[in-house]
Amino acid sequence: MGKTSNESKRKYNEKTYDRIILNVPKGKKEEYKQHAFWKNESLNAFIKRAIERQIEEDEKK
């Protein structure tokens, strides 16, 4: 992978995605990562799934 490939990916990601920075207490990141691994998903996928599930639950109320 060269500079061009990384630069292309960076530009694509900037154009396609919004970024959210999430601060958690020390030790929680590893706990979340382990749970995501147990569910056979990435930490990012786990967090997105949790957010979507909460939105669905809130909309039912």
Short mmCIF file of N, CA and C in Angstrom, two decimals:
data_model
loop_
_atom_site.label_atom_id
_atom_site.label_comp_id
_atom_site.label_asym_id
_atom_site.label_seq_id
_atom_site.Cartn_x
_atom_site.Cartn_y
_atom_site.Cartn_z
N MET A 1 0.83 -1.18 0.00
CA MET A 1 0.00 0.00 0.00
C MET A 1 0.88 1.24 0.00
N GLY A 2 0.60 2.12 -0.90
CA GLY A 2 1.38 3.33 -0.98
C GLY A 2 0.62 4.53 -0.46
N LYS A 3 1.27 5.68 -0.59
CA LYS A 3 0.65 6.92 -0.14
C LYS A 3 -0.66 7.20 -0.87
N THR A 4 -0.69 6.93 -2.15
CA THR A 4 -1.88 7.20 -2.96
C THR A 4 -3.07 6.41 -2.45
N SER A 5 -2.86 5.15 -2.14
CA SER A 5 -3.94 4.30 -1.64
C SER A 5 -4.46 4.83 -0.31
N ASN A 6 -3.58 5.15 0.61
CA ASN A 6 -3.99 5.66 1.91
C ASN A 6 -4.69 7.01 1.78
N GLU A 7 -4.19 7.85 0.92
CA GLU A 7 -4.79 9.16 0.69
C GLU A 7 -6.19 8.99 0.09
N SER A 8 -6.35 8.08 -0.84
CA SER A 8 -7.66 7.82 -1.44
C SER A 8 -8.66 7.33 -0.39
N LYS A 9 -8.22 6.43 0.48
CA LYS A 9 -9.08 5.92 1.55
C LYS A 9 -9.49 7.04 2.50
N ARG A 10 -8.52 7.89 2.85
CA ARG A 10 -8.79 8.99 3.76
C ARG A 10 -9.83 9.94 3.16
N LYS A 11 -9.67 10.28 1.89
CA LYS A 11 -10.61 11.17 1.22
C LYS A 11 -12.00 10.55 1.15
N TYR A 12 -12.05 9.26 0.81
CA TYR A 12 -13.33 8.55 0.75
C TYR A 12 -14.01 8.56 2.12
N ASN A 13 -13.26 8.23 3.16
CA ASN A 13 -13.83 8.20 4.51
C ASN A 13 -14.32 9.57 4.95
N GLU A 14 -13.57 10.62 4.65
CA GLU A 14 -13.99 11.97 5.01
C GLU A 14 -15.28 12.35 4.30
N LYS A 15 -15.42 11.94 3.06
CA LYS A 15 -16.59 12.28 2.27
C LYS A 15 -17.81 11.44 2.67
N THR A 16 -17.58 10.22 3.10
CA THR A 16 -18.65 9.26 3.31
C THR A 16 -19.14 9.16 4.76
N TYR A 17 -18.27 9.39 5.72
CA TYR A 17 -18.60 9.14 7.12
C TYR A 17 -18.43 10.38 7.99
N ASP A 18 -19.27 10.47 9.01
CA ASP A 18 -19.06 11.41 10.10
C ASP A 18 -18.34 10.65 11.20
N ARG A 19 -17.50 11.33 11.94
CA ARG A 19 -16.77 10.67 13.02
C ARG A 19 -17.33 11.13 14.37
N ILE A 20 -17.39 10.20 15.30
CA ILE A 20 -17.82 10.48 16.67
C ILE A 20 -16.69 10.02 17.58
N ILE A 21 -16.24 10.91 18.43
CA ILE A 21 -15.22 10.53 19.41
C ILE A 21 -15.93 10.20 20.70
N LEU A 22 -15.65 9.05 21.24
CA LEU A 22 -16.33 8.56 22.43
C LEU A 22 -15.31 8.37 23.54
N ASN A 23 -15.51 9.07 24.64
CA ASN A 23 -14.63 8.90 25.81
C ASN A 23 -15.33 7.99 26.81
N VAL A 24 -14.61 6.99 27.29
CA VAL A 24 -15.15 6.06 28.27
C VAL A 24 -14.15 5.93 29.42
N PRO A 25 -14.62 5.54 30.61
CA PRO A 25 -13.71 5.37 31.74
C PRO A 25 -12.64 4.32 31.43
N LYS A 26 -11.46 4.50 32.00
CA LYS A 26 -10.37 3.55 31.82
C LYS A 26 -10.86 2.14 32.11
N GLY A 27 -10.50 1.22 31.25
CA GLY A 27 -10.86 -0.18 31.43
C GLY A 27 -12.13 -0.57 30.69
N LYS A 28 -13.02 0.40 30.45
CA LYS A 28 -14.28 0.08 29.78
C LYS A 28 -14.08 -0.26 28.30
N LYS A 29 -13.11 0.39 27.66
CA LYS A 29 -12.87 0.11 26.24
C LYS A 29 -12.56 -1.37 26.05
N GLU A 30 -11.70 -1.92 26.88
CA GLU A 30 -11.35 -3.33 26.76
C GLU A 30 -12.56 -4.21 27.03
N GLU A 31 -13.38 -3.84 28.00
CA GLU A 31 -14.61 -4.59 28.30
C GLU A 31 -15.53 -4.58 27.08
N TYR A 32 -15.70 -3.42 26.46
CA TYR A 32 -16.55 -3.31 25.28
C TYR A 32 -15.98 -4.12 24.11
N LYS A 33 -14.67 -4.05 23.93
CA LYS A 33 -14.03 -4.81 22.85
C LYS A 33 -14.23 -6.31 23.05
N GLN A 34 -14.10 -6.78 24.28
CA GLN A 34 -14.27 -8.20 24.56
C GLN A 34 -15.70 -8.63 24.28
N HIS A 35 -16.65 -7.79 24.65
CA HIS A 35 -18.05 -8.13 24.39
C HIS A 35 -18.32 -8.18 22.88
N ALA A 36 -17.79 -7.20 22.17
CA ALA A 36 -17.96 -7.18 20.71
C ALA A 36 -17.34 -8.44 20.10
N PHE A 37 -16.15 -8.80 20.55
CA PHE A 37 -15.48 -10.01 20.05
C PHE A 37 -16.36 -11.23 20.32
N TRP A 38 -16.94 -11.30 21.51
CA TRP A 38 -17.82 -12.42 21.89
C TRP A 38 -19.03 -12.49 20.95
N LYS A 39 -19.50 -11.32 20.49
CA LYS A 39 -20.63 -11.27 19.56
C LYS A 39 -20.16 -11.37 18.11
N ASN A 40 -18.87 -11.58 17.91
CA ASN A 40 -18.28 -11.73 16.58
C ASN A 40 -18.47 -10.48 15.71
N GLU A 41 -18.22 -9.32 16.31
CA GLU A 41 -18.32 -8.07 15.57
C GLU A 41 -17.23 -7.11 16.03
N SER A 42 -17.03 -6.08 15.26
CA SER A 42 -16.05 -5.07 15.62
C SER A 42 -16.61 -4.19 16.75
N LEU A 43 -15.72 -3.48 17.41
CA LEU A 43 -16.16 -2.55 18.44
C LEU A 43 -17.06 -1.49 17.82
N ASN A 44 -16.71 -1.00 16.65
CA ASN A 44 -17.51 -0.01 15.96
C ASN A 44 -18.92 -0.55 15.66
N ALA A 45 -19.00 -1.77 15.16
CA ALA A 45 -20.30 -2.37 14.85
C ALA A 45 -21.13 -2.56 16.12
N PHE A 46 -20.48 -2.96 17.21
CA PHE A 46 -21.17 -3.15 18.48
C PHE A 46 -21.76 -1.83 18.97
N ILE A 47 -20.98 -0.75 18.91
CA ILE A 47 -21.44 0.55 19.38
C ILE A 47 -22.60 1.03 18.51
N LYS A 48 -22.47 0.89 17.19
CA LYS A 48 -23.55 1.31 16.30
C LYS A 48 -24.82 0.51 16.56
N ARG A 49 -24.67 -0.80 16.78
CA ARG A 49 -25.84 -1.64 17.05
C ARG A 49 -26.52 -1.21 18.35
N ALA A 50 -25.73 -0.91 19.37
CA ALA A 50 -26.29 -0.48 20.65
C ALA A 50 -27.05 0.84 20.50
N ILE A 51 -26.50 1.76 19.74
CA ILE A 51 -27.17 3.04 19.52
C ILE A 51 -28.47 2.84 18.76
N GLU A 52 -28.44 2.07 17.69
CA GLU A 52 -29.64 1.82 16.89
C GLU A 52 -30.72 1.13 17.71
N ARG A 53 -30.32 0.17 18.53
CA ARG A 53 -31.29 -0.55 19.37
C ARG A 53 -31.94 0.43 20.36
N GLN A 54 -31.16 1.33 20.93
CA GLN A 54 -31.71 2.29 21.89
C GLN A 54 -32.67 3.26 21.20
N ILE A 55 -32.31 3.70 20.01
CA ILE A 55 -33.21 4.59 19.25
C ILE A 55 -34.52 3.89 18.97
N GLU A 56 -34.48 2.64 18.52
CA GLU A 56 -35.70 1.88 18.25
C GLU A 56 -36.56 1.76 19.52
N GLU A 57 -35.90 1.46 20.64
CA GLU A 57 -36.62 1.32 21.90
C GLU A 57 -37.27 2.65 22.31
N ASP A 58 -36.52 3.75 22.16
CA ASP A 58 -37.05 5.06 22.53
C ASP A 58 -38.23 5.46 21.65
N GLU A 59 -38.19 5.10 20.38
CA GLU A 59 -39.27 5.46 19.46
C GLU A 59 -40.55 4.68 19.74
N LYS A 60 -40.46 3.53 20.39
CA LYS A 60 -41.63 2.74 20.74
C LYS A 60 -42.41 3.37 21.88
N LYS A 61 -41.75 4.19 22.66
CA LYS A 61 -42.39 4.79 23.85
C LYS A 61 -43.29 5.96 23.50
#
